[in-house]
PDB file of C-alpha atoms and ligand atoms in Angstrom:
ATOM      1  CA  UNK A   1      27.240 -12.679 -10.747  1.00 44.00           C
ATOM      2  CA  UNK A   2      24.748  -9.904 -11.469  1.00 46.00           C
ATOM      3  CA  UNK A   3      24.525  -7.574 -14.278  1.00 46.00           C
ATOM      4  CA  UNK A   4      25.410  -3.933 -14.015  1.00 46.00           C
ATOM      5  CA  UNK A   5      22.955  -1.189 -13.343  1.00 44.00           C
ATOM      6  CA  UNK A   6      23.878   0.213  -9.945  1.00 44.00           C
ATOM      7  CA  UNK A   7      22.865   3.444  -8.730  1.00 41.00           C
ATOM      8  CA  UNK A   8      23.850   6.028 -11.445  1.00 41.00           C
ATOM      9  CA  UNK A   9      22.562   9.428 -10.528  1.00 40.00           C
ATOM     10  CA  UNK A  10      21.907  10.664 -14.118  1.00 41.00           C
ATOM     11  CA  UNK A  11      19.284  12.986 -15.445  1.00 41.00           C
ATOM     12  CA  UNK A  12      16.819  11.636 -18.258  1.00 42.00           C
ATOM     13  CA  UNK A  13      18.226  11.366 -21.593  1.00 44.00           C
ATOM     14  CA  UNK A  14      20.856   9.502 -23.487  1.00 43.00           C
ATOM     15  CA  UNK A  15      24.537   9.145 -23.060  1.00 46.00           C
ATOM     16  CA  UNK A  16      26.788   8.485 -26.071  1.00 47.00           C
ATOM     17  CA  UNK A  17      29.672   6.265 -25.376  1.00 44.00           C
ATOM     18  CA  UNK A  18      32.562   5.776 -27.813  1.00 51.00           C
ATOM     19  CA  UNK A  19      32.317   1.951 -27.777  1.00 53.00           C
ATOM     20  CA  UNK A  20      28.644   1.040 -27.456  1.00 52.00           C
ATOM     21  CA  UNK A  21      26.544   4.004 -28.821  1.00 54.00           C
ATOM     22  CA  UNK A  22      23.723   5.498 -27.067  1.00 58.00           C
ATOM     23  CA  UNK A  23      22.531   4.002 -23.759  1.00 58.00           C
ATOM     24  CA  UNK A  24      18.993   4.862 -22.724  1.00 55.00           C
ATOM     25  CA  UNK A  25      19.004   6.343 -19.285  1.00 55.00           C
ATOM     26  CA  UNK A  26      15.827   6.189 -17.405  1.00 49.00           C
ATOM     27  CA  UNK A  27      14.489   8.871 -15.245  1.00 58.00           C
ATOM     28  CA  UNK A  28      15.653   8.751 -11.592  1.00 72.00           C
ATOM     29  CA  UNK A  29      14.297   5.620  -9.891  1.00 84.00           C
ATOM     30  CA  UNK A  30      11.383   7.513  -8.270  1.00 89.00           C
ATOM     31  CA  UNK A  31       9.246   4.368  -8.542  1.00 94.00           C
ATOM     32  CA  UNK A  32      11.373   2.707  -5.825  1.00 94.00           C
ATOM     33  CA  UNK A  33       9.698   4.773  -3.204  1.00 93.00           C
ATOM     34  CA  UNK A  34       6.328   3.114  -4.074  1.00 92.00           C
ATOM     35  CA  UNK A  35       7.509  -0.495  -4.071  1.00 96.00           C
ATOM     36  CA  UNK A  36       7.563  -2.364  -0.890  1.00 96.00           C
ATOM     37  CA  UNK A  37      10.394  -4.492   0.263  1.00 95.00           C
ATOM     38  CA  UNK A  38       8.032  -7.456   0.940  1.00 95.00           C
ATOM     39  CA  UNK A  39       5.407  -8.962  -1.297  1.00 97.00           C
ATOM     40  CA  UNK A  40       2.041 -10.308  -0.549  1.00 96.00           C
ATOM     41  CA  UNK A  41       1.953 -13.970   0.499  1.00 96.00           C
ATOM     42  CA  UNK A  42      -0.096 -14.924  -2.763  1.00 97.00           C
ATOM     43  CA  UNK A  43       2.758 -13.567  -4.856  1.00 97.00           C
ATOM     44  CA  UNK A  44       5.660 -14.813  -2.639  1.00 97.00           C
ATOM     45  CA  UNK A  45       4.372 -18.318  -3.338  1.00 97.00           C
ATOM     46  CA  UNK A  46       3.222 -17.973  -6.912  1.00 97.00           C
ATOM     47  CA  UNK A  47       5.069 -19.151  -9.990  1.00 98.00           C
ATOM     48  CA  UNK A  48       6.170 -16.639 -12.574  1.00 98.00           C
ATOM     49  CA  UNK A  49       4.264 -16.193 -15.720  1.00 98.00           C
ATOM     50  CA  UNK A  50       6.514 -18.822 -17.360  1.00 98.00           C
ATOM     51  CA  UNK A  51       6.152 -21.166 -14.322  1.00 98.00           C
ATOM     52  CA  UNK A  52       9.456 -20.266 -12.661  1.00 98.00           C
ATOM     53  CA  UNK A  53       9.380 -20.970  -8.841  1.00 98.00           C
ATOM     54  CA  UNK A  54      10.315 -18.022  -6.787  1.00 98.00           C
ATOM     55  CA  UNK A  55      13.686 -18.239  -5.089  1.00 98.00           C
ATOM     56  CA  UNK A  56      13.885 -18.432  -1.295  1.00 97.00           C
ATOM     57  CA  UNK A  57      13.803 -14.905   0.156  1.00 95.00           C
ATOM     58  CA  UNK A  58      17.455 -15.144   1.277  1.00 97.00           C
ATOM     59  CA  UNK A  59      18.555 -15.916  -2.346  1.00 98.00           C
ATOM     60  CA  UNK A  60      16.658 -13.155  -4.026  1.00 98.00           C
ATOM     61  CA  UNK A  61      18.782 -10.301  -5.495  1.00 98.00           C
ATOM     62  CA  UNK A  62      18.234  -6.829  -4.049  1.00 97.00           C
ATOM     63  CA  UNK A  63      16.986  -4.330  -6.603  1.00 97.00           C
ATOM     64  CA  UNK A  64      20.331  -2.542  -6.326  1.00 96.00           C
ATOM     65  CA  UNK A  65      22.113  -5.776  -7.181  1.00 97.00           C
ATOM     66  CA  UNK A  66      19.888  -6.448 -10.001  1.00 98.00           C
ATOM     67  CA  UNK A  67      20.266  -2.929 -11.363  1.00 97.00           C
ATOM     68  CA  UNK A  68      16.522  -2.359 -11.167  1.00 97.00           C
ATOM     69  CA  UNK A  69      15.355   0.621 -13.100  1.00 96.00           C
ATOM     70  CA  UNK A  70      11.983   2.423 -13.250  1.00 96.00           C
ATOM     71  CA  UNK A  71      10.723   2.050 -16.745  1.00 96.00           C
ATOM     72  CA  UNK A  72      11.464  -0.350 -19.631  1.00 97.00           C
ATOM     73  CA  UNK A  73      14.962  -0.798 -21.401  1.00 96.00           C
ATOM     74  CA  UNK A  74      14.779  -1.121 -25.240  1.00 96.00           C
ATOM     75  CA  UNK A  75      11.587  -3.011 -25.090  1.00 96.00           C
ATOM     76  CA  UNK A  76      12.571  -5.268 -22.241  1.00 97.00           C
ATOM     77  CA  UNK A  77      10.459  -4.941 -19.096  1.00 98.00           C
ATOM     78  CA  UNK A  78       9.305  -7.156 -16.208  1.00 98.00           C
ATOM     79  CA  UNK A  79       5.910  -7.727 -18.024  1.00 97.00           C
ATOM     80  CA  UNK A  80       7.759  -9.674 -20.822  1.00 98.00           C
ATOM     81  CA  UNK A  81      10.426 -11.257 -18.473  1.00 98.00           C
ATOM     82  CA  UNK A  82      10.310 -14.907 -17.780  1.00 98.00           C
ATOM     83  CA  UNK A  83      10.693 -14.219 -13.989  1.00 98.00           C
ATOM     84  CA  UNK A  84       7.840 -11.868 -13.578  1.00 98.00           C
ATOM     85  CA  UNK A  85       5.030 -12.763 -11.101  1.00 98.00           C
ATOM     86  CA  UNK A  86       1.820 -11.104 -12.118  1.00 97.00           C
ATOM     87  CA  UNK A  87      -0.097  -9.089  -9.691  1.00 97.00           C
ATOM     88  CA  UNK A  88      -2.262 -11.268  -7.432  1.00 96.00           C
ATOM     89  CA  UNK A  89      -3.365  -8.868  -4.689  1.00 93.00           C
ATOM     90  CA  UNK A  90      -5.115  -6.440  -6.917  1.00 95.00           C
ATOM     91  CA  UNK A  91      -2.785  -3.546  -6.296  1.00 94.00           C
ATOM     92  CA  UNK A  92      -1.406  -3.533  -9.737  1.00 95.00           C
ATOM     93  CA  UNK A  93       2.039  -4.379  -8.492  1.00 97.00           C
ATOM     94  CA  UNK A  94       3.665  -7.781  -9.075  1.00 98.00           C
ATOM     95  CA  UNK A  95       6.701  -9.570  -7.858  1.00 98.00           C
ATOM     96  CA  UNK A  96       9.744 -11.448  -9.183  1.00 98.00           C
ATOM     97  CA  UNK A  97      11.095 -14.932  -8.990  1.00 98.00           C
ATOM     98  CA  UNK A  98      14.671 -13.739  -8.596  1.00 98.00           C
ATOM     99  CA  UNK A  99      14.477 -10.036  -7.184  1.00 98.00           C
ATOM    100  CA  UNK A 100      13.282  -9.095  -3.826  1.00 98.00           C
ATOM    101  CA  UNK A 101      10.296  -6.796  -3.056  1.00 98.00           C
ATOM    102  CA  UNK A 102       7.419  -5.657  -5.277  1.00 98.00           C
ATOM    103  CA  UNK A 103       8.017  -5.234  -8.954  1.00 98.00           C
ATOM    104  CA  UNK A 104       6.185  -3.207 -11.564  1.00 98.00           C
ATOM    105  CA  UNK A 105       5.428  -4.800 -14.839  1.00 98.00           C
ATOM    106  CA  UNK A 106       6.668  -1.573 -16.672  1.00 97.00           C
ATOM    107  CA  UNK A 107      10.160  -1.706 -15.134  1.00 97.00           C
ATOM    108  CA  UNK A 108      13.369  -3.597 -15.940  1.00 98.00           C
ATOM    109  CA  UNK A 109      16.470  -5.023 -14.374  1.00 98.00           C
ATOM    110  CA  UNK A 110      19.684  -6.497 -15.537  1.00 98.00           C
ATOM    111  CA  UNK A 111      18.548 -10.023 -14.767  1.00 98.00           C
ATOM    112  CA  UNK A 112      15.810  -9.701 -17.496  1.00 98.00           C
ATOM    113  CA  UNK A 113      15.311 -12.940 -19.519  1.00 98.00           C
ATOM    114  CA  UNK A 114      12.661 -13.109 -22.322  1.00 98.00           C
ATOM    115  CA  UNK A 115       9.511 -14.961 -21.398  1.00 97.00           C
ATOM    116  CA  UNK A 116       8.451 -17.835 -23.467  1.00 94.00           C
ATOM    117  CA  UNK A 117       7.335 -16.865 -26.993  1.00 91.00           C
ATOM    118  CA  UNK A 118       9.011 -13.310 -26.601  1.00 89.00           C
ATOM    119  CA  UNK A 119      10.048 -12.290 -30.150  1.00 79.00           C
ATOM    120  CA  UNK A 120      12.227  -9.433 -29.072  1.00 56.00           C
ATOM    121  CA  UNK A 121      11.469  -7.484 -32.199  1.00 53.00           C
ATOM    122  CA  UNK A 122       8.674  -5.462 -30.739  1.00 46.00           C
ATOM    123  CA  UNK A 123       6.305  -8.482 -30.368  1.00 46.00           C
TER     124      UNK A 123
HETATM  125  S1  SF4 B 201      13.155  -7.671 -15.289  1.00 83.78           S
HETATM  126 FE1  SF4 B 201      14.211  -8.189 -13.394  1.00 83.78          FE
HETATM  127  S2  SF4 B 201      12.901  -7.546 -11.761  1.00 83.78           S
HETATM  128 FE2  SF4 B 201      11.660  -7.631 -13.660  1.00 83.78          FE
HETATM  129  S3  SF4 B 201      10.692  -9.616 -13.677  1.00 83.78           S
HETATM  130 FE3  SF4 B 201      12.701  -9.753 -14.820  1.00 83.78          FE
HETATM  131  S4  SF4 B 201      14.215 -10.473 -13.418  1.00 83.78           S
HETATM  132 FE4  SF4 B 201      12.462  -9.684 -12.129  1.00 83.78          FE
END
């Protein structure tokens, strides 16, 4: 089961909900247009920054399923996620062990898990 996210078409800003307080809302997912659905071979076969093996292509979550959003979420971003595969092709864009397609280190999704040693308090 994948976490929420979905395809909310909201403008930038914050929403106040009665139960959970403010929810940061990223700008529209414009970054998705620059992210290819496939990744370079050297990233498809690489381990994540924590050594997690990438799932088989058929088992990867789509960005929609994962609730992928352009930009970080309260300090959580691909770059500090245990599943992030660092850029290996020199284009500045990485990949993910559990989500399909190219992934930017500055983005986030609902499958985020802290990388080893992540303090979660700004560190
Ligand atoms: S935040 Fe999501 S897309 Fe980014 S590396 Fe982690 S699991 Fe992959």
